[in-house]
XYZ file of C-alpha atoms in Angstrom:
519
model
C 138.500 129.507 135.965
C 140.511 128.036 138.680
C 143.863 127.086 137.843
C 145.291 123.670 138.306
C 147.345 123.688 141.550
C 150.656 122.330 141.812
C 151.867 120.095 144.289
C 154.254 122.667 145.866
C 151.394 125.038 146.517
C 149.415 122.666 148.588
C 149.822 121.674 152.129
C 148.353 118.232 153.009
C 147.635 117.144 156.698
C 146.695 113.706 157.943
C 146.103 112.329 161.504
C 147.292 109.436 163.625
C 146.975 108.588 167.127
C 150.552 107.195 167.458
C 153.360 105.987 165.563
C 154.606 103.184 167.976
C 155.764 99.671 166.940
C 151.964 98.212 167.175
C 150.599 99.705 164.026
C 146.847 98.830 163.222
C 145.696 98.483 159.575
C 143.876 102.169 159.641
C 147.080 103.672 160.613
C 148.894 101.899 158.089
C 146.533 103.124 155.589
C 146.943 106.759 156.594
C 150.843 106.217 156.390
C 150.537 104.836 152.893
C 148.539 108.012 151.789
C 151.028 110.314 153.539
C 153.842 108.646 151.708
C 152.112 108.975 148.344
C 151.413 112.678 148.542
C 155.091 113.565 149.960
C 156.387 111.340 147.187
C 154.295 113.521 144.649
C 155.895 116.772 146.087
C 152.884 117.966 148.161
C 154.048 119.570 151.583
C 152.733 116.843 153.871
C 152.324 116.896 157.546
C 151.247 113.849 159.780
C 149.509 114.984 163.001
C 149.892 112.864 166.087
C 147.444 113.674 168.660
C 148.627 110.986 170.977
C 151.501 111.095 173.331
C 154.091 110.280 170.894
C 157.762 110.530 172.626
C 159.818 110.924 169.558
C 159.630 112.071 165.779
C 158.288 108.659 164.496
C 161.905 107.215 164.820
C 160.655 103.682 164.411
C 158.341 103.900 161.619
C 161.207 105.879 159.672
C 163.609 103.416 160.535
C 161.234 100.666 159.191
C 161.058 102.525 155.988
C 157.172 103.071 156.940
C 157.296 106.856 156.647
C 158.663 108.932 153.784
C 161.471 111.229 154.591
C 159.812 114.296 153.400
C 156.616 113.629 155.675
C 156.772 116.220 158.657
C 155.653 114.927 162.046
C 153.744 117.286 164.063
C 152.849 116.100 167.892
C 150.016 118.167 169.723
C 151.685 117.904 173.119
C 155.017 118.948 171.753
C 154.102 121.428 168.718
C 151.058 122.702 170.078
C 152.416 125.392 172.456
C 153.595 128.492 170.665
C 156.148 131.125 171.961
C 153.770 133.101 174.106
C 153.024 129.647 176.014
C 156.520 128.961 176.233
C 157.411 132.316 177.543
C 154.776 132.213 180.070
C 155.735 128.634 181.089
C 159.247 129.867 181.860
C 158.053 132.241 184.836
C 156.496 129.080 186.541
C 158.128 126.244 188.723
C 158.817 122.697 187.219
C 155.729 120.566 187.769
C 156.320 118.120 190.651
C 155.868 114.323 189.879
C 154.081 112.477 192.457
C 156.682 110.096 193.333
C 156.861 108.446 196.674
C 160.084 109.038 198.823
C 161.786 106.369 200.862
C 160.664 105.859 204.288
C 159.039 103.650 206.854
C 156.698 101.154 205.095
C 157.860 102.034 201.722
C 158.938 99.215 199.476
C 159.962 99.117 195.724
C 159.612 96.025 193.434
C 161.624 96.210 190.172
C 161.457 93.872 187.285
C 162.158 93.887 183.553
C 158.892 93.806 181.352
C 158.402 93.972 177.659
C 158.553 97.769 177.397
C 161.393 98.492 179.705
C 161.805 98.289 183.612
C 158.971 98.466 185.887
C 159.174 99.732 189.508
C 156.219 98.955 191.933
C 155.874 101.108 194.972
C 154.170 99.931 198.118
C 153.138 101.809 201.238
C 152.475 99.658 204.012
C 151.799 96.746 201.725
C 149.402 98.792 199.399
C 150.495 99.377 195.647
C 150.428 103.064 195.400
C 152.566 103.740 192.084
C 153.666 101.888 189.076
C 156.827 103.438 187.205
C 158.024 102.422 183.635
C 161.625 103.267 182.973
C 163.464 103.392 179.680
C 165.622 100.181 179.827
C 168.636 101.914 178.463
C 168.629 105.172 180.152
C 166.198 104.527 182.995
C 164.413 107.691 182.449
C 160.760 107.656 183.314
C 158.102 106.965 180.584
C 155.105 106.360 182.461
C 153.914 106.922 186.245
C 150.508 105.443 187.254
C 149.287 106.522 190.607
C 146.970 104.486 192.554
C 144.194 105.196 195.165
C 144.108 103.312 198.347
C 141.238 101.269 196.992
C 143.516 100.239 193.989
C 141.974 102.095 191.296
C 143.941 104.504 189.045
C 143.887 108.138 189.965
C 146.231 109.519 187.356
C 148.567 108.595 184.532
C 151.793 110.581 183.907
C 153.340 110.410 180.500
C 157.133 111.409 179.991
C 159.697 112.259 177.027
C 163.233 112.100 177.858
C 162.279 112.047 181.573
C 160.137 115.177 181.509
C 156.325 115.097 181.998
C 154.532 115.826 178.824
C 150.865 114.975 180.057
C 148.788 113.800 183.094
C 145.495 111.944 182.715
C 143.395 112.691 185.622
C 140.872 109.626 185.871
C 137.521 109.795 187.558
C 135.552 106.478 188.903
C 132.872 106.824 186.237
C 135.408 106.338 183.494
C 136.051 109.977 182.628
C 139.581 111.416 181.600
C 140.881 114.902 182.037
C 144.158 115.247 180.288
C 146.612 118.076 180.928
C 149.144 118.737 178.489
C 152.555 119.950 179.874
C 154.733 122.562 178.221
C 158.612 122.175 178.941
C 157.905 120.147 181.880
C 156.568 123.276 183.809
C 152.997 124.220 183.108
C 149.762 122.954 181.806
C 149.106 124.990 178.556
C 146.176 122.815 177.626
C 143.465 121.048 179.677
C 140.682 118.920 177.864
C 138.236 116.099 178.596
C 139.394 113.343 176.203
C 137.264 110.431 177.230
C 134.982 110.840 174.371
C 136.351 109.517 171.150
C 135.006 112.285 169.043
C 136.581 114.890 171.228
C 133.415 116.832 172.367
C 134.645 117.376 176.001
C 135.447 120.795 177.144
C 138.836 122.260 176.706
C 140.710 125.554 177.813
C 144.134 127.187 176.893
C 145.262 127.328 180.680
C 148.218 129.549 180.189
C 146.075 132.156 178.406
C 142.926 131.497 180.464
C 141.084 131.080 177.174
C 138.280 128.510 176.532
C 138.685 126.802 172.919
C 135.276 125.045 173.196
C 136.278 121.410 173.327
C 139.314 119.021 172.702
C 138.614 118.917 169.030
C 138.299 122.821 169.107
C 141.689 122.951 170.520
C 143.145 120.796 167.777
C 141.259 122.877 165.125
C 142.492 126.362 166.823
C 146.273 124.765 166.668
C 146.003 123.694 162.984
C 144.087 126.984 161.834
C 147.272 128.672 163.370
C 149.767 126.474 162.201
C 148.830 126.568 158.708
C 147.679 130.192 158.743
C 149.944 131.026 155.559
C 149.247 127.958 153.548
C 147.937 129.054 149.975
C 145.869 125.805 149.875
C 145.123 123.287 152.790
C 143.709 119.767 152.629
C 142.934 117.950 155.719
C 142.119 114.351 155.778
C 140.057 113.085 158.721
C 139.948 109.180 159.057
C 137.631 107.113 161.296
C 134.768 108.032 163.551
C 136.743 110.421 165.907
C 138.029 113.571 167.179
C 139.914 114.296 163.806
C 136.420 114.235 161.903
C 135.083 117.000 164.457
C 138.159 118.903 164.354
C 138.048 119.253 160.598
C 134.461 120.501 160.777
C 135.510 123.175 163.493
C 138.708 124.455 161.308
C 138.222 127.993 159.831
C 141.041 128.243 157.710
C 139.722 130.434 154.720
C 141.364 128.163 152.105
C 140.573 124.710 153.641
C 139.482 121.700 151.739
C 138.507 118.680 153.578
C 138.371 114.877 153.127
C 136.469 112.579 155.419
C 137.332 108.744 155.121
C 135.405 105.764 156.549
C 137.589 102.693 157.752
C 134.825 101.078 159.091
C 130.903 100.216 159.079
C 128.874 103.199 159.907
C 126.251 100.729 161.146
C 125.286 99.967 164.920
C 124.197 96.628 165.975
C 123.011 94.428 164.323
C 125.136 95.616 161.679
C 122.699 94.802 158.566
C 120.526 96.770 156.372
C 118.128 97.266 159.556
C 120.763 98.651 161.884
C 120.634 102.389 162.904
C 123.586 104.505 162.035
C 126.292 104.955 164.775
C 125.675 108.033 166.847
C 128.918 109.715 166.144
C 128.603 109.107 162.226
C 125.043 110.103 162.366
C 126.221 113.751 163.465
C 129.367 113.732 160.806
C 126.952 112.626 157.899
C 124.245 115.220 158.874
C 127.124 118.216 159.324
C 129.581 118.084 156.648
C 130.959 121.426 157.057
C 134.544 121.831 155.513
C 134.090 118.213 153.865
C 134.541 118.387 150.244
C 134.611 114.503 149.519
C 133.650 111.848 151.812
C 135.313 108.307 151.148
C 134.342 104.974 151.570
C 136.070 101.741 150.835
C 133.244 99.489 148.991
C 130.557 100.287 146.520
C 128.230 98.152 149.061
C 128.732 100.727 151.633
C 128.299 103.679 149.338
C 124.936 102.346 148.026
C 123.683 101.969 151.595
C 124.910 105.441 152.539
C 123.392 107.308 149.690
C 119.863 105.363 150.473
C 120.062 107.293 153.923
C 121.889 110.372 153.150
C 121.306 111.315 149.417
C 123.415 114.548 149.696
C 126.681 113.012 150.769
C 129.559 113.937 148.528
C 130.533 110.181 148.368
C 133.523 108.439 146.428
C 134.705 104.875 146.660
C 138.550 104.370 146.804
C 140.073 101.303 147.763
C 143.393 100.099 149.445
C 146.174 98.800 147.165
C 147.382 95.380 147.497
C 151.018 95.356 148.188
C 153.542 94.025 145.676
C 155.189 90.784 147.521
C 158.364 90.876 148.503
C 158.589 87.664 150.516
C 161.354 85.292 149.934
C 162.137 82.174 151.733
C 159.117 81.464 153.572
C 157.456 77.962 153.635
C 154.022 77.605 153.283
C 152.848 75.548 156.621
C 149.947 72.934 155.065
C 148.119 72.810 158.280
C 148.083 76.485 159.353
C 145.039 78.699 159.608
C 146.221 82.206 160.489
C 144.474 85.346 161.750
C 146.006 88.783 161.833
C 144.202 92.028 163.642
C 143.288 93.385 166.724
C 142.031 91.035 169.516
C 138.977 92.920 169.913
C 135.284 92.191 169.959
C 134.493 93.479 166.456
C 136.708 90.582 165.090
C 134.537 87.830 167.034
C 137.638 85.694 167.803
C 135.437 83.583 169.896
C 133.648 82.397 166.690
C 136.872 81.569 165.250
C 138.178 79.686 168.216
C 134.783 77.566 168.210
C 134.976 76.763 164.531
C 138.701 75.649 164.970
C 137.622 73.245 167.443
C 135.354 71.701 164.798
C 138.373 71.936 162.302
C 140.613 70.192 164.593
C 138.305 67.433 164.941
C 138.245 66.614 161.563
C 142.043 67.675 160.882
C 143.884 67.032 163.882
C 147.264 68.163 162.361
C 145.874 71.563 161.891
C 146.777 74.708 164.042
C 145.541 78.208 164.530
C 148.120 81.131 164.419
C 146.842 84.322 166.019
C 148.824 87.554 165.527
C 147.598 90.627 167.111
C 147.091 92.446 170.492
C 144.121 93.813 172.234
C 141.941 93.888 175.124
C 140.150 90.485 174.324
C 143.698 88.706 174.603
C 143.682 87.231 178.119
C 139.852 86.096 177.535
C 140.468 84.414 174.317
C 143.412 82.511 175.647
C 141.202 81.138 178.462
C 138.383 80.452 176.041
C 140.902 78.350 173.955
C 141.985 76.394 176.939
C 138.393 75.908 178.023
C 137.569 74.336 174.302
C 140.390 71.960 175.002
C 142.919 73.617 172.266
C 146.290 73.128 173.549
C 148.224 76.414 174.024
C 151.512 76.648 171.751
C 150.357 73.590 169.612
C 146.436 73.523 168.550
C 146.363 77.379 168.741
C 149.319 79.897 169.015
C 149.036 83.372 170.188
C 152.090 85.064 168.688
C 151.634 88.802 169.600
C 151.494 91.692 167.162
C 153.679 91.476 164.099
C 155.325 93.907 161.755
C 155.794 91.195 159.055
C 152.147 90.565 158.220
C 153.155 89.303 154.509
C 155.619 86.795 155.991
C 153.002 85.452 158.544
C 150.346 85.161 155.673
C 152.947 83.596 153.231
C 153.754 80.873 155.836
C 149.767 79.591 156.111
C 147.653 77.744 154.062
C 144.551 79.907 154.624
C 143.383 82.885 156.314
C 140.192 83.462 158.335
C 138.009 86.266 159.319
C 135.035 85.814 161.591
C 134.260 89.811 162.119
C 130.920 91.325 163.174
C 131.465 94.190 160.701
C 134.348 95.613 158.597
C 135.330 98.327 156.275
C 137.771 96.948 153.818
C 140.540 95.494 156.032
C 143.945 95.809 154.739
C 144.708 91.939 155.690
C 142.334 90.868 152.939
C 144.582 92.113 150.114
C 147.940 91.688 152.170
C 146.852 87.870 152.384
C 145.855 87.351 148.851
C 149.045 89.057 147.496
C 151.069 86.400 148.739
C 148.589 83.632 147.476
C 146.819 82.997 150.800
C 143.066 82.456 150.278
C 140.805 83.963 152.699
C 137.433 82.102 154.483
C 135.501 84.852 156.044
C 131.953 85.866 157.138
C 130.053 87.843 154.513
C 129.764 90.753 156.759
C 129.225 94.528 155.862
C 131.232 95.679 154.105
C 134.965 94.627 153.163
C 134.932 90.913 152.581
C 132.506 90.660 149.574
C 134.437 93.447 147.670
C 137.664 91.279 147.648
C 136.608 87.673 147.931
C 135.187 85.764 145.032
C 133.501 82.949 146.295
C 135.191 79.590 145.172
C 137.758 81.673 142.970
C 140.148 83.156 145.627
C 138.656 82.162 148.829
C 135.160 81.526 150.323
C 132.245 83.714 151.887
C 130.174 82.224 154.458
C 126.829 83.373 155.956
C 127.703 85.968 159.088
C 127.790 83.883 162.369
C 127.730 80.560 160.934
C 130.351 78.690 162.911
C 129.835 75.373 161.110
C 129.945 77.060 157.567
C 133.286 78.660 158.494
C 134.619 75.415 159.918
C 133.380 73.336 157.030
C 135.311 75.769 154.440
C 138.495 76.055 156.289
C 138.450 72.112 156.512
C 137.873 71.944 152.654
C 141.013 74.103 151.866
C 143.127 72.186 154.434
C 142.218 68.758 153.152
C 141.867 69.403 149.325
C 145.478 70.265 147.799
C 144.203 70.915 144.376
C 141.616 73.232 145.701
C 144.119 75.053 147.786
C 146.237 75.599 144.791
C 143.704 76.952 142.654
C 142.396 79.312 145.391
C 146.192 80.640 145.723
C 146.419 81.225 142.165
C 143.188 83.305 142.051
C 144.140 85.148 145.209
C 147.309 86.591 143.856
C 145.242 88.156 140.908
C 144.142 90.856 143.492
C 147.562 92.656 142.714
C 146.027 93.426 139.448
C 142.566 94.482 140.628
C 143.810 96.429 143.540
C 147.066 97.579 141.733
C 149.441 100.086 143.506
C 149.218 102.200 140.430
C 145.358 102.441 140.450
C 145.717 103.238 144.096
C 148.114 106.050 143.526
C 146.059 107.608 140.471
C 142.693 107.463 142.491
C 144.087 109.396 145.591
C 146.233 111.932 143.498
C 142.934 112.645 141.679
C 141.125 113.081 144.590
C 143.659 115.439 146.020
C 144.095 117.469 142.847
C 140.077 117.929 142.761
C 139.834 118.980 146.277
C 142.949 121.573 146.117
C 141.294 122.896 142.948
C 138.417 124.313 144.737
C 139.030 127.921 145.754
C 137.420 127.624 149.233
C 136.016 125.501 151.674
C 132.133 124.407 151.530
C 129.890 124.301 154.330
C 126.603 122.330 153.961
C 124.436 119.858 155.611
C 122.385 116.972 154.340
C 119.135 115.775 155.894
C 119.143 113.747 158.997
C 118.259 110.074 158.955
């Protein structure tokens, strides 16, 4: 019989890309889980695969990371004593800055993230450097080709180079990780989001297969002495592949879906996304696969009957919002400004809303690649910036933004189970959302705590938003219904479910390797 493991006997590893000031819902979900496990006494490590400059100082200062969670950063903690010893025998890496001289001009200005210095040679922009506003140490240096395309991106910590991204015109990216500012210890093709590009430990002249393999190699060595190791891989990315490539003898693995596994058109007829198809077919080291809704679990089991699936949902926060007045004319959106969110639909719907409720305004919180085009579209549709539609940028106070609005809107093409649904409802803000796969229908009870409308039906979205804005009695009833989400998605249920899952995986004596039929 396998004895019940004690928390102190188990190391737990979770992944995030970064820990900057703009934290998306997926990262917040990982942080919540890391905090839960650290609070229960598990030795918990958060592995950062991006180019974090510090030890998560900002998230710790905000109270978003438990003090017992250890932060491991690939560029900083990946090199071992052998790599550092060999690096000491090399000259420091020369940064390609342009010296002063004839035809060289520098333009300096203050930007949101620091001080930007743009260097031109004979009128052609050749480098863009970002400096820390307090110390003026380098944070980033972008080197441009003569045709204006980016040639390389240099990243720094405390003024010393930590990584160089070499960019090729077809969109490829080769990253060199630098140890102690002196030598490249790891080079890898990192453009593909699943980490399948070639990788090599340069100082050892040792291939490690691919980028995900390099991460797996590092973690196997880092946790070699762990009595039990449980690794959580979230999302359809390099972490999933790294989990499957690890060879730790006492490894348990949990694969977590945060989004739909479907490709276009994202309905029952849609094929599985290429990356997820591979991960569903090869479940090496995966003891449990978590999805966030029963609807998605049902669809997955129909396609992949052997998947070790379990449904675990996010918790609704216990609201701690005080002194926020609800604006009766505000429609709010919080999330990434990305194609998946279909904010062009929301803008078109809001034009219809504004025609019927002239006092209404749309408050948009978030950043992303679609920001400029969405602002242009809003102007083209005749929505006055700062009055009819207000782009606020990212926010670390999502609950306050929701609590200050009459109704929240979601026009997504597809979803997993976005945290914004339960966050809004926890403070009494009902949602009007497209009934897309998979998340909204798991939380929204049509007519009780919000409204579901057919996906891509802009007119229906507008009609329901108008209904909530115009009918005070309805808005109050939906708000009362929304607050009940804190019972069905309670923090206690969340804690118990994720604790039980970890205990189940840790109790297994060895990792399992198995495959299921391809579909």
